[in-house]
Short mmCIF file of C-alpha atoms and ligand atoms in Angstrom, two decimals:
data_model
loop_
_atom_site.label_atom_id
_atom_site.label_comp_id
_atom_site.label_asym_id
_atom_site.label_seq_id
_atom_site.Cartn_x
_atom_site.Cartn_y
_atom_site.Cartn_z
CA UNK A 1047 45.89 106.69 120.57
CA UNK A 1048 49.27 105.94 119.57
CA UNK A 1049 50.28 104.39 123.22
CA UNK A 1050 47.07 102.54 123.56
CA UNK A 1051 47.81 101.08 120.22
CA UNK A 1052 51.32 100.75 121.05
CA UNK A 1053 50.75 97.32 122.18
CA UNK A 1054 49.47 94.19 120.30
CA UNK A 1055 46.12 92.12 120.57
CA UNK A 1056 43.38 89.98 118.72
CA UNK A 1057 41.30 91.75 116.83
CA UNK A 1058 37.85 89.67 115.30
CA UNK A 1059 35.66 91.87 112.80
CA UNK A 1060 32.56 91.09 112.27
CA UNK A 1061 29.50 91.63 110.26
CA UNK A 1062 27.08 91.19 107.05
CA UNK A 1063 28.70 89.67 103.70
CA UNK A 1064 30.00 92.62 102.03
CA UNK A 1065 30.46 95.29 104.81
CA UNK A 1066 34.02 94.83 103.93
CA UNK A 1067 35.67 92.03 106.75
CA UNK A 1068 38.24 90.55 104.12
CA UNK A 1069 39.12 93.90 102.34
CA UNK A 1070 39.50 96.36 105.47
CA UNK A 1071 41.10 93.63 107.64
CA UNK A 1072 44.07 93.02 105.33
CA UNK A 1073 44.26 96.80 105.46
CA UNK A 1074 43.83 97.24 108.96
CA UNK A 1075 46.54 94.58 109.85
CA UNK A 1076 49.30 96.45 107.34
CA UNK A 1077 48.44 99.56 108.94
CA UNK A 1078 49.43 98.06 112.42
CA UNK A 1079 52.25 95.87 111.49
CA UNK A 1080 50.19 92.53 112.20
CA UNK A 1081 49.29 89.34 110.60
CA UNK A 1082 45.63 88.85 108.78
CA UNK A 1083 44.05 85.61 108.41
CA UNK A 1084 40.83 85.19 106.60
CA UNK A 1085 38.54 82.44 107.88
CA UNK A 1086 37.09 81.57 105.08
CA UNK A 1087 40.41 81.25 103.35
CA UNK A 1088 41.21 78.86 106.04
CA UNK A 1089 38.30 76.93 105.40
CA UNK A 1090 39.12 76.48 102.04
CA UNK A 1091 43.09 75.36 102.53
CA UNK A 1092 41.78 72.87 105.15
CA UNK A 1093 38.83 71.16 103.50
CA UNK A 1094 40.55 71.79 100.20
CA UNK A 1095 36.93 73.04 98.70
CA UNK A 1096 35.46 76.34 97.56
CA UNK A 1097 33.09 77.98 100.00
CA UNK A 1098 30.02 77.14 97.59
CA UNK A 1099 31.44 73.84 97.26
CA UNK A 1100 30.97 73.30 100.81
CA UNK A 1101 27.45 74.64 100.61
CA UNK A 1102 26.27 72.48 98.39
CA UNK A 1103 27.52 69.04 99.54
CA UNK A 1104 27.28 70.02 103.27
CA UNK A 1105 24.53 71.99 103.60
CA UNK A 1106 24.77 75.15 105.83
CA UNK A 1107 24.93 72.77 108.76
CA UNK A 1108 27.85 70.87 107.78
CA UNK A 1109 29.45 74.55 106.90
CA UNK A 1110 29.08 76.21 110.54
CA UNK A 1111 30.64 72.58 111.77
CA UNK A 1112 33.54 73.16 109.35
CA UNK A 1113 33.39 76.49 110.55
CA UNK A 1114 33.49 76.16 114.24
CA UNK A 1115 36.34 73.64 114.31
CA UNK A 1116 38.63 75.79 111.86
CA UNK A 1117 37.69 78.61 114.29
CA UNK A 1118 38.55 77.16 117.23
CA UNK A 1119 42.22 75.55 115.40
CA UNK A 1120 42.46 79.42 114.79
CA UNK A 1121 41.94 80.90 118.20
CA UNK A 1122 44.36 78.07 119.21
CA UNK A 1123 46.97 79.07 116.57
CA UNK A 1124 46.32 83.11 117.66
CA UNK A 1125 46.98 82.23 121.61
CA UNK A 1126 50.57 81.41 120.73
CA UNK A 1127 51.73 84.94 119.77
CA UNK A 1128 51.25 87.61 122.17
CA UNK A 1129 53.93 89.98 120.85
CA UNK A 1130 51.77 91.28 117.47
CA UNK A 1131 48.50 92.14 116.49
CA UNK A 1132 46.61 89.58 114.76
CA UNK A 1133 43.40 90.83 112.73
CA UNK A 1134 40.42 87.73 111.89
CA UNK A 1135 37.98 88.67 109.09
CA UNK A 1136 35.31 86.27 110.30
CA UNK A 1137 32.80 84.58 107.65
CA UNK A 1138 29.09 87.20 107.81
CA UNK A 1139 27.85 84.08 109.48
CA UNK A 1140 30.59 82.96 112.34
CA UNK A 1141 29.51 85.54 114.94
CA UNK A 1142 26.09 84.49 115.20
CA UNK A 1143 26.91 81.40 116.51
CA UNK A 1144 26.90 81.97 120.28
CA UNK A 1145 29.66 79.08 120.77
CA UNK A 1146 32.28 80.91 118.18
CA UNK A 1147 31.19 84.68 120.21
CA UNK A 1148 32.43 82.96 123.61
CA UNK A 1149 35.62 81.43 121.89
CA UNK A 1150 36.04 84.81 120.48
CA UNK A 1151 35.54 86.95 123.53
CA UNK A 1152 38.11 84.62 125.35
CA UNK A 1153 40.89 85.61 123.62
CA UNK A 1154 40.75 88.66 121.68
CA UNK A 1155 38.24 91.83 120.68
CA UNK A 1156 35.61 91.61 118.21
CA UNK A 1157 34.45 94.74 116.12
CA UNK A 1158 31.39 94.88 113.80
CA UNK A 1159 31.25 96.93 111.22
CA UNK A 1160 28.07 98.23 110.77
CA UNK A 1161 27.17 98.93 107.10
CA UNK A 1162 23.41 100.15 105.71
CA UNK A 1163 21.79 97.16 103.41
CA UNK A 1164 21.73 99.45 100.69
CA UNK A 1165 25.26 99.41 100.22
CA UNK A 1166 25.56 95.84 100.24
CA UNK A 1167 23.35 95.33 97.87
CA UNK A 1168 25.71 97.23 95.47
CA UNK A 1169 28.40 95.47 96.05
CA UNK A 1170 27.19 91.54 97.01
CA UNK A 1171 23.79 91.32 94.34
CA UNK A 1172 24.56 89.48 91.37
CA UNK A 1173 27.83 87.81 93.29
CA UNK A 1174 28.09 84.32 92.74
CA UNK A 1175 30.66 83.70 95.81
CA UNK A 1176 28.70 83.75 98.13
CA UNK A 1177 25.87 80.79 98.84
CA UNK A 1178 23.66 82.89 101.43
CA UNK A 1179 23.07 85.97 99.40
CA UNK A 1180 19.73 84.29 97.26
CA UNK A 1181 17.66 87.27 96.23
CA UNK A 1182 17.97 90.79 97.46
CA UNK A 1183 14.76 90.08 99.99
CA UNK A 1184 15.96 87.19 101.21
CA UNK A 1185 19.67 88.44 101.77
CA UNK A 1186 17.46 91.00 103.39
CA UNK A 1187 15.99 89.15 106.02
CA UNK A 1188 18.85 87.75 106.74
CA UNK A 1189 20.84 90.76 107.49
CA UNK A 1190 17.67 91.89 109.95
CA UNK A 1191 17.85 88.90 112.19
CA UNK A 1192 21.48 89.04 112.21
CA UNK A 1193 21.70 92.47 114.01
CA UNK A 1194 21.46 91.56 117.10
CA UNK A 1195 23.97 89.06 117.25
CA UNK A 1196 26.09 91.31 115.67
CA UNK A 1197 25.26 94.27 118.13
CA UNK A 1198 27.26 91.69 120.99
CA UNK A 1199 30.56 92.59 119.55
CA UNK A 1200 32.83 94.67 121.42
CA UNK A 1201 32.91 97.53 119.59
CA UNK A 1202 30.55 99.11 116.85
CA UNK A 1203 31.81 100.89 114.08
CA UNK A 1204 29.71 102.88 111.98
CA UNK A 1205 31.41 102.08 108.36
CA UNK A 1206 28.71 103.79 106.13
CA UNK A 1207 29.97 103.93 102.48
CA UNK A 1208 33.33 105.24 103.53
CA UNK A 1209 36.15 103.82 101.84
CA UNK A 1210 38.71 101.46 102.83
CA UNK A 1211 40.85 103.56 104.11
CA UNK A 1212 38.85 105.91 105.96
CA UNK A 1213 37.21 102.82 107.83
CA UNK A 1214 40.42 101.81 108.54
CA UNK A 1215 41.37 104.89 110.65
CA UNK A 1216 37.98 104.92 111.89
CA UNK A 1217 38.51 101.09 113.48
CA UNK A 1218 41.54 102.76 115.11
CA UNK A 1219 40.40 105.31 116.90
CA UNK A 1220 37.76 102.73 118.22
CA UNK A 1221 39.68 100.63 118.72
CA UNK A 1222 42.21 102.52 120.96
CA UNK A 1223 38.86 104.37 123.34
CA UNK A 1224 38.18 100.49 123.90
CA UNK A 1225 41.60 99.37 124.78
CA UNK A 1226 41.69 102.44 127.04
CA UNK A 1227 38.41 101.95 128.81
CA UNK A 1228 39.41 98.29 129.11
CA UNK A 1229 42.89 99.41 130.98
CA UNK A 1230 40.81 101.68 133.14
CA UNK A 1231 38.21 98.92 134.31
CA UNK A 1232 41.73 97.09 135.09
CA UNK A 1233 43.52 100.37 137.21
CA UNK A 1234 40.64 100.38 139.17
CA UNK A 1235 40.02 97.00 140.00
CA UNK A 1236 43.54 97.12 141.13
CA UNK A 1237 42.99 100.31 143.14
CA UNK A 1238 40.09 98.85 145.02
CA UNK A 1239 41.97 95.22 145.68
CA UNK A 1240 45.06 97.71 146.85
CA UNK A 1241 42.54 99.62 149.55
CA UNK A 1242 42.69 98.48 152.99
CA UNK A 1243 39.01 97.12 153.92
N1 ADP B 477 34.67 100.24 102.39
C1 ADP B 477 34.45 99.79 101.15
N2 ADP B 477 34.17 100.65 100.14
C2 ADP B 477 33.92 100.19 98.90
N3 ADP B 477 33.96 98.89 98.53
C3 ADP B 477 34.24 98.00 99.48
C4 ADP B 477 34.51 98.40 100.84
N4 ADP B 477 34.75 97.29 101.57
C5 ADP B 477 34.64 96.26 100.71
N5 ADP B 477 34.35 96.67 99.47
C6 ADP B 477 34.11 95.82 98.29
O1 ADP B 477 32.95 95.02 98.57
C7 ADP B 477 33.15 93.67 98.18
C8 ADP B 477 33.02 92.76 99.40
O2 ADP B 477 34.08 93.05 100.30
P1 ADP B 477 34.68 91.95 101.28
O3 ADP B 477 35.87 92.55 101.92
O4 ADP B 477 34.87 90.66 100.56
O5 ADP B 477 33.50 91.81 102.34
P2 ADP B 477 33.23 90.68 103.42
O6 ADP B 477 34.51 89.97 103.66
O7 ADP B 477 32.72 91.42 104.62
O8 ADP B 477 32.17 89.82 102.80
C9 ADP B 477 34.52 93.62 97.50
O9 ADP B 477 34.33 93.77 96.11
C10 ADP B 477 35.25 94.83 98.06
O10 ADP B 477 36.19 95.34 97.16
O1 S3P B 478 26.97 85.21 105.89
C1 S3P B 478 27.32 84.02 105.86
O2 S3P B 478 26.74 83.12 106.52
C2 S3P B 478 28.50 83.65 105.03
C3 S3P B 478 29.39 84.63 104.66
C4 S3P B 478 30.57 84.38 103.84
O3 S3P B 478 31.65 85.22 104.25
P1 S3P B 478 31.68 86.82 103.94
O4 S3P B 478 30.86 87.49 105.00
O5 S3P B 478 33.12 87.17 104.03
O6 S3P B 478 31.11 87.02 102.59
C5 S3P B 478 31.00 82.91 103.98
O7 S3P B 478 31.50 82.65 105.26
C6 S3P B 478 29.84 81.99 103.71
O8 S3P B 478 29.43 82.19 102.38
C7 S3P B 478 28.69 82.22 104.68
MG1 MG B 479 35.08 87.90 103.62
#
């Protein structure tokens, strides 16, 4: 694990509001030495409005337009350092967009982390912050028909109700198998371009 993570890379994560993108990434990125940036954060410093303030004189449309073009401003940003790693808490929403996946899967590794209803609900009900979460049926919904687009990322990681910390290591161990079965698809397309035909 330590080898495989040895390295640096682009790490996305992905997932409902709540399952912990904002909280675990910053963690995740001290734990390897990188840089976080959290997209919604961006959002905010380059529109210069609150996330419901965007909601509410936008719309949700005008939102995922903001959202796509400080996305893409990111990715651009991310390209320009190869030498660290580079962890992206992504809004619960970006990922279901299947422009901001492929911009995504271009240039880095996207991980969802996969975390019952149920325990959102205990953390996001009653939150004011967030413009999506309505009533606990409708934030319901919501999370069902998200599932699948979330279920594209890269890598699942079963987060449960563990804490920060222990999701943390979890996303590492995942994350190095990955990086390792990536490297092996690579060896042995080289082996087979090295064979004579
Ligand atoms: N693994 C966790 N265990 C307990 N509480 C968590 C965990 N991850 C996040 N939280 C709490 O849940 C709330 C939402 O977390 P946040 O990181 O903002 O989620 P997201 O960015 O995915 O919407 C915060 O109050 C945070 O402290
Ligand atoms: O699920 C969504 O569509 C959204 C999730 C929020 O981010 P978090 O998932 O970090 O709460 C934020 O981007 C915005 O309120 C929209
Ligand atoms: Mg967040």
């Amino acid at each position: 694990m330590r080898t495989a993570l040895n390295t640096s890379g682009i790490v996305f994560l992905v997932g409902f509001m709540g399952c912990g993108k904002t909280t675990i990434g910053q963690r995740l990125a001290k734990r390897l030495g990188g840089c976080f940036i959290d997209l919604d954060e961006r959002i905010t410093q380059s529109t210069g409005r609150a996330i419901p303030e965007l909601f509410q004189q936008e719309g949700e449309a005008g939102f995922r337009q903001v959202e796509q073009a400080v996305l893409r401003q990111v990715c651009a940003e991310l390209a320009q350092d190869p030498t660290r790693w580079q962890i992206v808490a992504l809004g619960g929403g970006t990922f279901t967009v299947a422009e901001n996946r492929a911009d995504i899967r271009r240039i880095g590794c996207s991980i969802w982390l996969d975390v019952p209803f149920e325990v959102l609900a205990t953390r996001i009900a009653g939150d004011g912050s967030r413009p999506l979460w309505k009533s606990l049926a409708d934030a319901q919904k919501l999370y069902e028909s998200r599932r699948a687009a979330y279920a594209q990322a890269d890598i699942g990681v079963l987060v449960g109700a563990s804490p920060p910390g222990e999701a943390v290591e979890a996303i590492l161990h995942a994350l190095a198998l990955w990086m390792g079965s990536q490297n092996n698809v690579r060896n042995n397309l080289n082996d087979l371009t090295e064979q004579p035909l």
